[in-house]
Amino acid sequence: MMNNRQLFLNHVGQTSEAPLALEMIRAEGAKLFDADGKEYIDLIGGISVCNVGHRHPKVIAAIKKQLDDYLHIMVYGELVQSPQVQYAKLLTQQLPASLNSVFFTASGSEATEGAMKLSKRFTGRTQIISFKNSYHGSTQGALSIMGDEYWRNAFRPLLPDIMQLRYNSFEDLENITERTACVIAETVQAEAGVITPLNNWLKALREKCTATGTLLVLDEIQCGFGRNGSLWAFEQFDVIPDILLLGKALGGGMPLGAFVADKKMMDALSHDPVLGHINTFGGHPVCCAAGLAAFEVLLEEKLIDAVKAKEQLFMSLLQHPKIKAVRSCGLMISVEFEDFETNKKIIDALITQGVFTDWFLFASNCLRIVPPLVISEEEITTACNKITAILS
Ligand code: PMP
């Protein structure tokens, strides 16, 4: 008889030759519990998903309530579903006036795909520009704009008319022209190992887009929902995108993505052709009920107010000669080591000692810290002490 780990390795499609392959059986707040009863401090929150903590009681209650009413009843976009419209209302209340129409999808990648299509349809242009070391998803459109050749090359041919610029390069912005449908950027680059935009660079990007009639798409799938210390990361850089991409924490632990734009723009997807972008599960009622409850918790419990202090605590404790650099933007933190081998050894030792973390896609020498925002000072101190003890 195979145990669950063997079944996982043999019968579940694998994404790498070295998955973590631990079996967690429960999660609560910023803690995970494995099948042997071992407890872990969760430093990655399902990769920036569980911002209000695992299994927040209000999220669980909202899910249970929705289960008593209905699950999937119809494809996205036809029926009025209360959790979906209530969530769209609250999201748009918390966004600038021009971001007033929410198109729900089932994942972040699909939000990227939808925004790429909307940009082409609305502008009538074909070129799409993205940035080196950016990640916007793994589907073929999103892969076409991924900022690293190594991850794309085996899957060519990909979308034509894609151009890649250097993030934070003022000079490269000159490549944005009247031919460009949209520029897609992460407000804060996550998988690059937490790269924050230079002073005024996002503003210069915004200005160039406006001057050329190009749409600015900001991907806040990983950095939205308080992660960087403000509800939306773009607030800190004084820009407003034409289209905003959301995912991960959007669903409060359930699968949900969205792209948000002005209704006048969004309506382009409803004609010529009709049904310009459709999907079955986008805005699933249970996911929207969970996401709405999580968003209310984020606002009501003022979780974002404590982000900067928690970031400072991490920064003050993460000091060791073997740490080459620590980059942070709120509770999105990258701890840089000499190379991947060093980082991997530290990550493995941390997991053995009950601290759960991993590395970044385009920065494999950097340890990832994107915990649930509810992580306590005590949990932060314990985790950081373990990191520095291992290094010594
Ligand atoms: N954009 C960013 C910035 C992301 O971090 C991710 C997921 N890691 C995506 C898009 C894609 O989201 P999903 O995995 O839900 O398709």
mmCIF file of C-alpha atoms and ligand atoms in Angstrom:
data_model
loop_
_atom_site.group_PDB
_atom_site.id
_atom_site.type_symbol
_atom_site.label_atom_id
_atom_site.label_comp_id
_atom_site.label_asym_id
_atom_site.label_seq_id
_atom_site.Cartn_x
_atom_site.Cartn_y
_atom_site.Cartn_z
ATOM 1 C CA MET A 1 0.000 0.000 0.000
ATOM 2 C CA MET A 2 1.378 3.376 -0.981
ATOM 3 C CA ASN A 3 1.226 6.139 1.592
ATOM 4 C CA ASN A 4 0.006 9.625 0.645
ATOM 5 C CA ARG A 5 3.526 10.851 -0.087
ATOM 6 C CA GLN A 6 4.152 7.998 -2.531
ATOM 7 C CA LEU A 7 0.737 8.544 -4.141
ATOM 8 C CA PHE A 8 1.588 12.245 -4.498
ATOM 9 C CA LEU A 9 4.880 11.440 -6.203
ATOM 10 C CA ASN A 10 3.426 8.720 -8.435
ATOM 11 C CA HIS A 11 -0.035 9.921 -9.368
ATOM 12 C CA VAL A 12 -0.091 13.701 -8.996
ATOM 13 C CA GLY A 13 1.432 15.701 -11.878
ATOM 14 C CA GLN A 14 4.731 17.076 -10.680
ATOM 15 C CA THR A 15 6.168 20.562 -11.189
ATOM 16 C CA SER A 16 9.774 19.782 -10.275
ATOM 17 C CA GLU A 17 12.045 16.861 -9.441
ATOM 18 C CA ALA A 18 12.370 18.039 -5.856
ATOM 19 C CA PRO A 19 8.982 18.998 -4.428
ATOM 20 C CA LEU A 20 8.812 19.688 -0.692
ATOM 21 C CA ALA A 21 6.401 16.719 -0.424
ATOM 22 C CA LEU A 22 5.456 17.369 3.197
ATOM 23 C CA GLU A 23 1.908 16.506 4.196
ATOM 24 C CA MET A 24 0.212 19.296 6.101
ATOM 25 C CA ILE A 25 -3.030 18.384 7.797
ATOM 26 C CA ARG A 26 -4.115 21.671 9.375
ATOM 27 C CA ALA A 27 -3.429 25.388 9.175
ATOM 28 C CA GLU A 28 -4.347 28.222 11.495
ATOM 29 C CA GLY A 29 -3.251 31.888 11.601
ATOM 30 C CA ALA A 30 0.446 31.852 10.688
ATOM 31 C CA LYS A 31 0.964 28.189 11.603
ATOM 32 C CA LEU A 32 0.956 24.934 9.656
ATOM 33 C CA PHE A 33 0.738 21.453 11.212
ATOM 34 C CA ASP A 34 2.025 18.311 9.487
ATOM 35 C CA ALA A 35 0.868 14.699 9.641
ATOM 36 C CA ASP A 36 3.385 13.929 12.433
ATOM 37 C CA GLY A 37 1.962 16.665 14.631
ATOM 38 C CA LYS A 38 4.882 18.998 13.965
ATOM 39 C CA GLU A 39 4.214 22.740 13.980
ATOM 40 C CA TYR A 40 5.665 25.246 11.466
ATOM 41 C CA ILE A 41 5.755 29.034 11.461
ATOM 42 C CA ASP A 42 4.539 29.896 7.980
ATOM 43 C CA LEU A 43 6.791 32.528 6.390
ATOM 44 C CA ILE A 44 5.170 32.330 2.950
ATOM 45 C CA GLY A 45 1.385 32.167 3.469
ATOM 46 C CA GLY A 46 0.779 29.967 0.419
ATOM 47 C CA ILE A 47 2.955 32.453 -1.542
ATOM 48 C CA SER A 48 1.298 35.711 -0.593
ATOM 49 C CA VAL A 49 -2.232 34.273 -0.522
ATOM 50 C CA CYS A 50 -3.205 33.928 3.137
ATOM 51 C CA ASN A 51 -2.880 37.599 4.132
ATOM 52 C CA VAL A 52 -5.563 37.418 6.862
ATOM 53 C CA GLY A 53 -4.113 34.149 8.169
ATOM 54 C CA HIS A 54 -5.107 30.564 7.544
ATOM 55 C CA ARG A 55 -8.753 29.736 8.240
ATOM 56 C CA HIS A 56 -9.852 33.063 9.676
ATOM 57 C CA PRO A 57 -13.172 32.305 11.452
ATOM 58 C CA LYS A 58 -15.058 34.982 9.490
ATOM 59 C CA VAL A 59 -13.818 33.537 6.191
ATOM 60 C CA ILE A 60 -14.808 30.025 7.247
ATOM 61 C CA ALA A 61 -18.261 31.245 8.333
ATOM 62 C CA ALA A 62 -18.811 33.034 4.994
ATOM 63 C CA ILE A 63 -17.851 29.898 3.065
ATOM 64 C CA LYS A 64 -20.195 27.736 5.159
ATOM 65 C CA LYS A 65 -23.059 30.162 4.672
ATOM 66 C CA GLN A 66 -22.590 30.178 0.900
ATOM 67 C CA LEU A 67 -22.526 26.350 0.839
ATOM 68 C CA ASP A 68 -26.101 26.388 2.128
ATOM 69 C CA ASP A 69 -27.265 28.665 -0.702
ATOM 70 C CA TYR A 70 -25.578 27.540 -3.927
ATOM 71 C CA LEU A 71 -22.249 26.442 -5.437
ATOM 72 C CA HIS A 72 -21.670 26.817 -9.188
ATOM 73 C CA ILE A 73 -24.932 27.549 -10.954
ATOM 74 C CA MET A 74 -23.934 29.164 -14.253
ATOM 75 C CA VAL A 75 -20.862 30.310 -16.203
ATOM 76 C CA TYR A 76 -19.378 33.728 -15.387
ATOM 77 C CA GLY A 77 -21.227 36.807 -16.587
ATOM 78 C CA GLU A 78 -24.838 35.698 -16.925
ATOM 79 C CA LEU A 79 -26.487 35.544 -13.511
ATOM 80 C CA VAL A 80 -26.559 38.019 -10.647
ATOM 81 C CA GLN A 81 -24.728 36.295 -7.797
ATOM 82 C CA SER A 82 -24.783 38.125 -4.494
ATOM 83 C CA PRO A 83 -21.231 37.312 -3.229
ATOM 84 C CA GLN A 84 -19.803 38.390 -6.607
ATOM 85 C CA VAL A 85 -21.597 41.721 -6.882
ATOM 86 C CA GLN A 86 -21.074 42.555 -3.199
ATOM 87 C CA TYR A 87 -17.360 41.868 -3.548
ATOM 88 C CA ALA A 88 -17.125 43.939 -6.751
ATOM 89 C CA LYS A 89 -18.886 46.776 -4.909
ATOM 90 C CA LEU A 90 -16.502 46.736 -1.937
ATOM 91 C CA LEU A 91 -13.388 46.372 -4.116
ATOM 92 C CA THR A 92 -14.342 49.294 -6.349
ATOM 93 C CA GLN A 93 -15.191 51.422 -3.278
ATOM 94 C CA GLN A 94 -11.616 50.873 -2.136
ATOM 95 C CA LEU A 95 -10.078 51.691 -5.541
ATOM 96 C CA PRO A 96 -9.664 54.950 -7.495
ATOM 97 C CA ALA A 97 -12.839 56.028 -9.365
ATOM 98 C CA SER A 98 -11.468 54.904 -12.740
ATOM 99 C CA LEU A 99 -11.113 51.301 -11.539
ATOM 100 C CA ASN A 100 -14.822 50.616 -11.244
ATOM 101 C CA SER A 101 -15.474 47.375 -13.136
ATOM 102 C CA VAL A 102 -14.209 43.998 -11.930
ATOM 103 C CA PHE A 103 -13.924 41.067 -14.350
ATOM 104 C CA PHE A 104 -13.574 37.928 -12.236
ATOM 105 C CA THR A 105 -11.456 34.951 -13.307
ATOM 106 C CA ALA A 106 -10.406 31.761 -11.536
ATOM 107 C CA SER A 107 -6.659 32.509 -11.311
ATOM 108 C CA GLY A 108 -4.035 35.202 -11.615
ATOM 109 C CA SER A 109 -2.789 33.936 -14.968
ATOM 110 C CA GLU A 110 -6.274 34.237 -16.406
ATOM 111 C CA ALA A 111 -6.466 37.813 -15.142
ATOM 112 C CA THR A 112 -3.243 38.527 -17.068
ATOM 113 C CA GLU A 113 -4.687 36.878 -20.181
ATOM 114 C CA GLY A 114 -7.891 38.912 -19.900
ATOM 115 C CA ALA A 115 -5.985 42.182 -19.486
ATOM 116 C CA MET A 116 -3.780 41.427 -22.514
ATOM 117 C CA LYS A 117 -6.878 40.760 -24.632
ATOM 118 C CA LEU A 118 -8.727 43.806 -23.335
ATOM 119 C CA SER A 119 -5.724 46.019 -24.119
ATOM 120 C CA LYS A 120 -5.507 44.769 -27.696
ATOM 121 C CA ARG A 121 -9.260 44.998 -28.227
ATOM 122 C CA PHE A 122 -9.590 48.486 -26.689
ATOM 123 C CA THR A 123 -6.590 50.126 -28.369
ATOM 124 C CA GLY A 124 -6.669 48.215 -31.651
ATOM 125 C CA ARG A 125 -2.886 47.796 -31.259
ATOM 126 C CA THR A 126 -0.855 44.618 -31.081
ATOM 127 C CA GLN A 127 2.406 45.212 -29.218
ATOM 128 C CA ILE A 128 2.640 44.275 -25.550
ATOM 129 C CA ILE A 129 5.574 45.355 -23.392
ATOM 130 C CA SER A 130 6.682 43.780 -20.123
ATOM 131 C CA PHE A 131 9.829 43.784 -17.981
ATOM 132 C CA LYS A 132 12.785 41.556 -17.334
ATOM 133 C CA ASN A 133 12.405 39.314 -14.282
ATOM 134 C CA SER A 134 8.662 39.833 -14.125
ATOM 135 C CA TYR A 135 6.190 37.016 -13.534
ATOM 136 C CA HIS A 136 2.573 37.269 -14.665
ATOM 137 C CA GLY A 137 1.528 33.609 -14.871
ATOM 138 C CA SER A 138 2.249 30.349 -16.649
ATOM 139 C CA THR A 139 -0.414 30.155 -19.382
ATOM 140 C CA GLN A 140 0.876 30.830 -22.903
ATOM 141 C CA GLY A 141 -0.036 34.518 -23.104
ATOM 142 C CA ALA A 142 1.340 35.209 -19.637
ATOM 143 C CA LEU A 143 4.367 33.061 -20.429
ATOM 144 C CA SER A 144 4.985 35.139 -23.564
ATOM 145 C CA ILE A 145 5.539 38.214 -21.379
ATOM 146 C CA MET A 146 7.498 36.423 -18.650
ATOM 147 C CA GLY A 147 10.748 38.207 -17.920
ATOM 148 C CA ASP A 148 13.193 35.329 -18.197
ATOM 149 C CA GLU A 149 14.147 33.475 -21.354
ATOM 150 C CA TYR A 150 15.100 30.250 -19.550
ATOM 151 C CA TRP A 151 11.496 29.628 -18.486
ATOM 152 C CA ARG A 152 9.973 30.461 -21.871
ATOM 153 C CA ASN A 153 12.224 28.997 -24.486
ATOM 154 C CA ALA A 154 11.068 25.359 -24.397
ATOM 155 C CA PHE A 155 7.488 26.438 -25.124
ATOM 156 C CA ARG A 156 8.026 28.503 -28.281
ATOM 157 C CA PRO A 157 6.370 29.623 -30.502
ATOM 158 C CA LEU A 158 4.748 32.075 -28.124
ATOM 159 C CA LEU A 159 2.824 35.298 -28.804
ATOM 160 C CA PRO A 160 4.395 37.624 -31.378
ATOM 161 C CA ASP A 161 4.946 41.372 -30.918
ATOM 162 C CA ILE A 162 6.168 41.202 -27.345
ATOM 163 C CA MET A 163 8.982 43.454 -26.148
ATOM 164 C CA GLN A 164 10.863 43.313 -22.902
ATOM 165 C CA LEU A 165 12.381 46.308 -21.142
ATOM 166 C CA ARG A 166 14.564 46.657 -18.080
ATOM 167 C CA TYR A 167 12.560 47.356 -14.918
ATOM 168 C CA ASN A 168 13.635 50.675 -13.391
ATOM 169 C CA SER A 169 15.344 51.835 -16.611
ATOM 170 C CA PHE A 170 14.198 55.358 -17.547
ATOM 171 C CA GLU A 171 16.027 55.043 -20.853
ATOM 172 C CA ASP A 172 14.111 51.910 -21.912
ATOM 173 C CA LEU A 173 10.761 53.690 -21.574
ATOM 174 C CA GLU A 174 11.530 55.344 -24.930
ATOM 175 C CA ASN A 175 10.535 52.040 -26.563
ATOM 176 C CA ILE A 176 6.886 52.624 -25.633
ATOM 177 C CA THR A 177 5.173 54.098 -28.708
ATOM 178 C CA GLU A 178 1.809 54.604 -30.444
ATOM 179 C CA ARG A 179 2.102 50.944 -31.482
ATOM 180 C CA THR A 180 2.030 49.678 -27.899
ATOM 181 C CA ALA A 181 -1.307 48.311 -26.669
ATOM 182 C CA CYS A 182 -0.208 48.019 -23.064
ATOM 183 C CA VAL A 183 2.724 47.880 -20.710
ATOM 184 C CA ILE A 184 2.403 45.290 -17.941
ATOM 185 C CA ALA A 185 4.473 45.643 -14.785
ATOM 186 C CA GLU A 186 4.417 44.310 -11.264
ATOM 187 C CA THR A 187 4.148 47.359 -9.012
ATOM 188 C CA VAL A 188 6.788 45.693 -6.846
ATOM 189 C CA GLN A 189 8.602 42.827 -8.577
ATOM 190 C CA ALA A 190 8.178 39.725 -6.418
ATOM 191 C CA GLU A 191 9.840 36.759 -8.122
ATOM 192 C CA ALA A 192 12.820 38.941 -9.041
ATOM 193 C CA GLY A 193 13.578 38.882 -5.288
ATOM 194 C CA VAL A 194 11.591 41.970 -4.177
ATOM 195 C CA ILE A 195 12.620 44.820 -6.473
ATOM 196 C CA THR A 196 10.930 48.123 -5.632
ATOM 197 C CA PRO A 197 10.467 50.793 -8.322
ATOM 198 C CA LEU A 198 13.000 53.622 -8.213
ATOM 199 C CA ASN A 199 11.833 57.012 -7.125
ATOM 200 C CA ASN A 200 9.624 58.451 -9.909
ATOM 201 C CA TRP A 201 10.218 55.535 -12.300
ATOM 202 C CA LEU A 202 6.598 54.284 -12.150
ATOM 203 C CA LYS A 203 5.493 57.899 -12.605
ATOM 204 C CA ALA A 204 7.672 58.220 -15.696
ATOM 205 C CA LEU A 205 6.192 54.949 -16.986
ATOM 206 C CA ARG A 206 2.667 56.264 -16.324
ATOM 207 C CA GLU A 207 3.461 59.513 -18.161
ATOM 208 C CA LYS A 208 4.926 57.721 -21.163
ATOM 209 C CA CYS A 209 1.870 55.470 -21.372
ATOM 210 C CA THR A 210 -0.490 58.436 -21.190
ATOM 211 C CA ALA A 211 1.489 60.347 -23.841
ATOM 212 C CA THR A 212 1.366 57.432 -26.298
ATOM 213 C CA GLY A 213 -2.198 56.265 -25.556
ATOM 214 C CA THR A 214 -0.804 53.005 -24.167
ATOM 215 C CA LEU A 215 -2.641 51.273 -21.338
ATOM 216 C CA LEU A 216 -0.726 50.771 -18.100
ATOM 217 C CA VAL A 217 -1.467 47.394 -16.509
ATOM 218 C CA LEU A 218 -0.179 46.936 -12.960
ATOM 219 C CA ASP A 219 0.045 43.395 -11.639
ATOM 220 C CA GLU A 220 -0.757 43.380 -7.916
ATOM 221 C CA ILE A 221 -1.535 39.683 -7.805
ATOM 222 C CA GLN A 222 1.273 39.186 -5.317
ATOM 223 C CA CYS A 223 1.763 42.686 -3.903
ATOM 224 C CA GLY A 224 -1.863 43.792 -3.418
ATOM 225 C CA PHE A 225 -4.079 43.474 -0.342
ATOM 226 C CA GLY A 226 -1.755 45.145 2.146
ATOM 227 C CA ARG A 227 1.323 43.072 1.442
ATOM 228 C CA ASN A 228 3.514 46.149 0.892
ATOM 229 C CA GLY A 229 2.089 48.198 3.760
ATOM 230 C CA SER A 230 -0.698 49.997 1.861
ATOM 231 C CA LEU A 231 -3.898 48.400 0.584
ATOM 232 C CA TRP A 232 -2.628 48.692 -3.015
ATOM 233 C CA ALA A 233 1.077 48.959 -3.736
ATOM 234 C CA PHE A 234 0.522 51.631 -6.437
ATOM 235 C CA GLU A 235 -0.664 54.076 -3.739
ATOM 236 C CA GLN A 236 2.936 54.311 -2.488
ATOM 237 C CA PHE A 237 4.244 55.387 -5.880
ATOM 238 C CA ASP A 238 1.562 57.883 -6.785
ATOM 239 C CA VAL A 239 0.325 56.260 -9.992
ATOM 240 C CA ILE A 240 -3.026 54.819 -11.047
ATOM 241 C CA PRO A 241 -3.054 51.998 -13.615
ATOM 242 C CA ASP A 242 -5.605 51.692 -16.426
ATOM 243 C CA ILE A 243 -6.009 48.008 -15.603
ATOM 244 C CA LEU A 244 -5.210 46.345 -12.272
ATOM 245 C CA LEU A 245 -4.511 42.617 -11.965
ATOM 246 C CA LEU A 246 -5.570 40.851 -8.768
ATOM 247 C CA GLY A 247 -5.325 37.268 -7.535
ATOM 248 C CA LYS A 248 -3.817 35.267 -4.679
ATOM 249 C CA ALA A 249 -5.114 37.041 -1.508
ATOM 250 C CA LEU A 250 -8.177 38.184 -3.515
ATOM 251 C CA GLY A 251 -9.889 34.858 -2.754
ATOM 252 C CA GLY A 252 -9.085 34.699 0.980
ATOM 253 C CA GLY A 253 -7.628 31.200 0.482
ATOM 254 C CA MET A 254 -9.933 30.168 -2.372
ATOM 255 C CA PRO A 255 -9.050 30.366 -6.100
ATOM 256 C CA LEU A 256 -9.962 33.739 -7.567
ATOM 257 C CA GLY A 257 -8.437 36.282 -9.923
ATOM 258 C CA ALA A 258 -9.642 39.535 -11.471
ATOM 259 C CA PHE A 259 -8.736 42.370 -13.777
ATOM 260 C CA VAL A 260 -10.191 45.738 -12.931
ATOM 261 C CA ALA A 261 -10.685 48.664 -15.339
ATOM 262 C CA ASP A 262 -13.044 51.507 -16.170
ATOM 263 C CA LYS A 263 -16.450 50.234 -17.263
ATOM 264 C CA LYS A 264 -16.183 52.158 -20.554
ATOM 265 C CA MET A 265 -13.071 50.165 -21.361
ATOM 266 C CA MET A 266 -14.250 46.840 -19.931
ATOM 267 C CA ASP A 267 -17.437 46.919 -22.011
ATOM 268 C CA ALA A 268 -15.286 46.420 -25.133
ATOM 269 C CA LEU A 269 -15.200 42.714 -24.230
ATOM 270 C CA SER A 270 -18.982 42.431 -24.555
ATOM 271 C CA HIS A 271 -19.289 43.244 -28.280
ATOM 272 C CA ASP A 272 -17.441 42.789 -31.607
ATOM 273 C CA PRO A 273 -17.209 39.933 -30.877
ATOM 274 C CA VAL A 274 -19.817 39.293 -28.206
ATOM 275 C CA LEU A 275 -18.418 37.078 -25.414
ATOM 276 C CA GLY A 276 -14.916 38.457 -26.049
ATOM 277 C CA HIS A 277 -13.630 36.905 -22.863
ATOM 278 C CA ILE A 278 -15.497 34.156 -21.066
ATOM 279 C CA ASN A 279 -14.859 31.497 -18.455
ATOM 280 C CA THR A 280 -16.796 28.954 -16.464
ATOM 281 C CA PHE A 281 -15.559 29.395 -12.924
ATOM 282 C CA GLY A 282 -14.491 33.057 -12.697
ATOM 283 C CA GLY A 283 -16.053 34.734 -9.662
ATOM 284 C CA HIS A 284 -17.220 31.399 -8.222
ATOM 285 C CA PRO A 285 -19.767 32.213 -5.493
ATOM 286 C CA VAL A 286 -17.927 30.351 -2.720
ATOM 287 C CA CYS A 287 -14.611 31.974 -3.670
ATOM 288 C CA CYS A 288 -16.205 35.428 -3.787
ATOM 289 C CA ALA A 289 -17.892 34.867 -0.395
ATOM 290 C CA ALA A 290 -14.503 33.876 1.053
ATOM 291 C CA GLY A 291 -12.676 36.736 -0.655
ATOM 292 C CA LEU A 292 -15.236 39.305 0.437
ATOM 293 C CA ALA A 293 -15.048 38.109 4.060
ATOM 294 C CA ALA A 294 -11.238 38.180 3.970
ATOM 295 C CA PHE A 295 -11.230 41.674 2.472
ATOM 296 C CA GLU A 296 -13.600 42.864 5.227
ATOM 297 C CA VAL A 297 -11.298 41.316 7.847
ATOM 298 C CA LEU A 298 -8.269 43.021 6.285
ATOM 299 C CA LEU A 299 -10.016 46.405 6.551
ATOM 300 C CA GLU A 300 -11.886 45.951 9.868
ATOM 301 C CA GLU A 301 -8.977 44.456 11.795
ATOM 302 C CA LYS A 302 -6.663 47.130 10.368
ATOM 303 C CA LEU A 303 -4.083 44.474 9.584
ATOM 304 C CA ILE A 304 -2.221 46.798 7.214
ATOM 305 C CA ASP A 305 -1.469 49.296 10.011
ATOM 306 C CA ALA A 306 0.951 46.811 11.612
ATOM 307 C CA VAL A 307 2.780 45.807 8.414
ATOM 308 C CA LYS A 308 5.546 48.423 8.536
ATOM 309 C CA ALA A 309 6.356 47.699 12.219
ATOM 310 C CA LYS A 310 6.519 43.965 11.499
ATOM 311 C CA GLU A 311 8.760 44.661 8.493
ATOM 312 C CA GLN A 312 11.066 46.697 10.761
ATOM 313 C CA LEU A 313 11.187 43.862 13.283
ATOM 314 C CA PHE A 314 12.232 41.420 10.542
ATOM 315 C CA MET A 315 14.843 43.890 9.292
ATOM 316 C CA SER A 316 16.320 44.450 12.750
ATOM 317 C CA LEU A 317 16.587 40.708 13.429
ATOM 318 C CA LEU A 318 17.831 39.590 10.017
ATOM 319 C CA GLN A 319 21.447 40.596 10.568
ATOM 320 C CA HIS A 320 24.308 38.200 10.018
ATOM 321 C CA PRO A 321 27.607 38.338 8.098
ATOM 322 C CA LYS A 322 26.377 35.546 5.807
ATOM 323 C CA ILE A 323 23.341 37.592 4.745
ATOM 324 C CA LYS A 324 24.463 39.576 1.694
ATOM 325 C CA ALA A 325 21.403 41.830 1.479
ATOM 326 C CA VAL A 326 17.827 42.086 2.687
ATOM 327 C CA ARG A 327 15.318 43.817 0.388
ATOM 328 C CA SER A 328 11.836 44.541 1.632
ATOM 329 C CA CYS A 329 8.631 46.340 0.821
ATOM 330 C CA GLY A 330 6.257 45.785 3.743
ATOM 331 C CA LEU A 331 5.902 42.090 4.485
ATOM 332 C CA MET A 332 7.466 41.093 1.166
ATOM 333 C CA ILE A 333 11.065 40.368 2.115
ATOM 334 C CA SER A 334 13.980 38.804 0.268
ATOM 335 C CA VAL A 335 17.030 37.576 2.186
ATOM 336 C CA GLU A 336 19.971 37.225 -0.169
ATOM 337 C CA PHE A 337 22.728 34.611 0.230
ATOM 338 C CA GLU A 338 25.860 33.806 -1.735
ATOM 339 C CA ASP A 339 24.211 31.220 -4.020
ATOM 340 C CA PHE A 340 21.307 28.794 -4.412
ATOM 341 C CA GLU A 341 23.146 25.933 -2.642
ATOM 342 C CA THR A 342 23.591 28.025 0.516
ATOM 343 C CA ASN A 343 19.992 29.199 0.364
ATOM 344 C CA LYS A 344 18.657 25.660 -0.159
ATOM 345 C CA LYS A 345 20.624 24.329 2.821
ATOM 346 C CA ILE A 346 19.200 27.082 5.027
ATOM 347 C CA ILE A 347 15.663 26.500 3.775
ATOM 348 C CA ASP A 348 15.931 22.735 4.403
ATOM 349 C CA ALA A 349 17.332 23.307 7.899
ATOM 350 C CA LEU A 350 14.569 25.816 8.654
ATOM 351 C CA ILE A 351 11.875 23.386 7.573
ATOM 352 C CA THR A 352 13.437 20.721 9.822
ATOM 353 C CA GLN A 353 13.298 23.241 12.666
ATOM 354 C CA GLY A 354 9.671 24.212 12.044
ATOM 355 C CA VAL A 355 9.965 27.336 9.873
ATOM 356 C CA PHE A 356 8.324 27.054 6.460
ATOM 357 C CA THR A 357 9.819 29.038 3.573
ATOM 358 C CA ASP A 358 11.232 28.760 0.029
ATOM 359 C CA TRP A 359 13.046 30.827 -2.650
ATOM 360 C CA PHE A 360 12.080 33.153 -5.500
ATOM 361 C CA LEU A 361 11.674 32.000 -9.102
ATOM 362 C CA PHE A 362 14.177 34.455 -10.620
ATOM 363 C CA ALA A 363 16.313 34.830 -7.485
ATOM 364 C CA SER A 364 17.056 31.325 -6.281
ATOM 365 C CA ASN A 365 19.763 32.617 -3.909
ATOM 366 C CA CYS A 366 17.134 34.613 -1.988
ATOM 367 C CA LEU A 367 14.986 33.277 0.849
ATOM 368 C CA ARG A 368 11.334 34.272 0.635
ATOM 369 C CA ILE A 369 9.451 35.922 3.505
ATOM 370 C CA VAL A 370 5.836 36.785 2.607
ATOM 371 C CA PRO A 371 3.982 35.609 5.730
ATOM 372 C CA PRO A 372 0.314 36.013 6.634
ATOM 373 C CA LEU A 373 0.000 39.660 7.769
ATOM 374 C CA VAL A 374 -1.317 38.354 11.113
ATOM 375 C CA ILE A 375 2.050 36.817 12.004
ATOM 376 C CA SER A 376 2.855 37.769 15.614
ATOM 377 C CA GLU A 377 5.980 39.527 16.903
ATOM 378 C CA GLU A 378 6.794 36.369 18.822
ATOM 379 C CA GLU A 379 6.558 34.237 15.665
ATOM 380 C CA ILE A 380 8.731 36.732 13.765
ATOM 381 C CA THR A 381 11.355 36.696 16.531
ATOM 382 C CA THR A 382 11.391 32.891 16.757
ATOM 383 C CA ALA A 383 11.703 32.492 12.979
ATOM 384 C CA CYS A 384 14.484 35.093 12.638
ATOM 385 C CA ASN A 385 16.416 33.657 15.592
ATOM 386 C CA LYS A 386 16.294 30.261 13.893
ATOM 387 C CA ILE A 387 17.575 31.759 10.634
ATOM 388 C CA THR A 388 20.554 33.457 12.314
ATOM 389 C CA ALA A 389 21.270 30.406 14.521
ATOM 390 C CA ILE A 390 21.452 28.177 11.424
ATOM 391 C CA LEU A 391 23.786 30.668 9.737
ATOM 392 C CA SER A 392 26.104 30.595 12.735
HETATM 393 N N1 PMP B 1 1.345 37.569 -11.313
HETATM 394 C C1 PMP B 1 2.130 37.503 -10.212
HETATM 395 C C2 PMP B 1 2.874 38.723 -9.776
HETATM 396 C C3 PMP B 1 2.219 36.303 -9.497
HETATM 397 O O1 PMP B 1 3.010 36.240 -8.413
HETATM 398 C C4 PMP B 1 1.481 35.174 -9.938
HETATM 399 C C5 PMP B 1 1.550 33.862 -9.195
HETATM 400 N N2 PMP B 1 2.751 33.556 -8.591
HETATM 401 C C6 PMP B 1 0.690 35.289 -11.081
HETATM 402 C C7 PMP B 1 0.641 36.509 -11.740
HETATM 403 C C8 PMP B 1 -0.099 34.122 -11.612
HETATM 404 O O2 PMP B 1 -1.136 33.759 -10.756
HETATM 405 P P1 PMP B 1 -1.703 32.249 -10.755
HETATM 406 O O3 PMP B 1 -0.619 31.369 -10.263
HETATM 407 O O4 PMP B 1 -2.896 32.321 -9.835
HETATM 408 O O5 PMP B 1 -2.120 31.935 -12.147
#
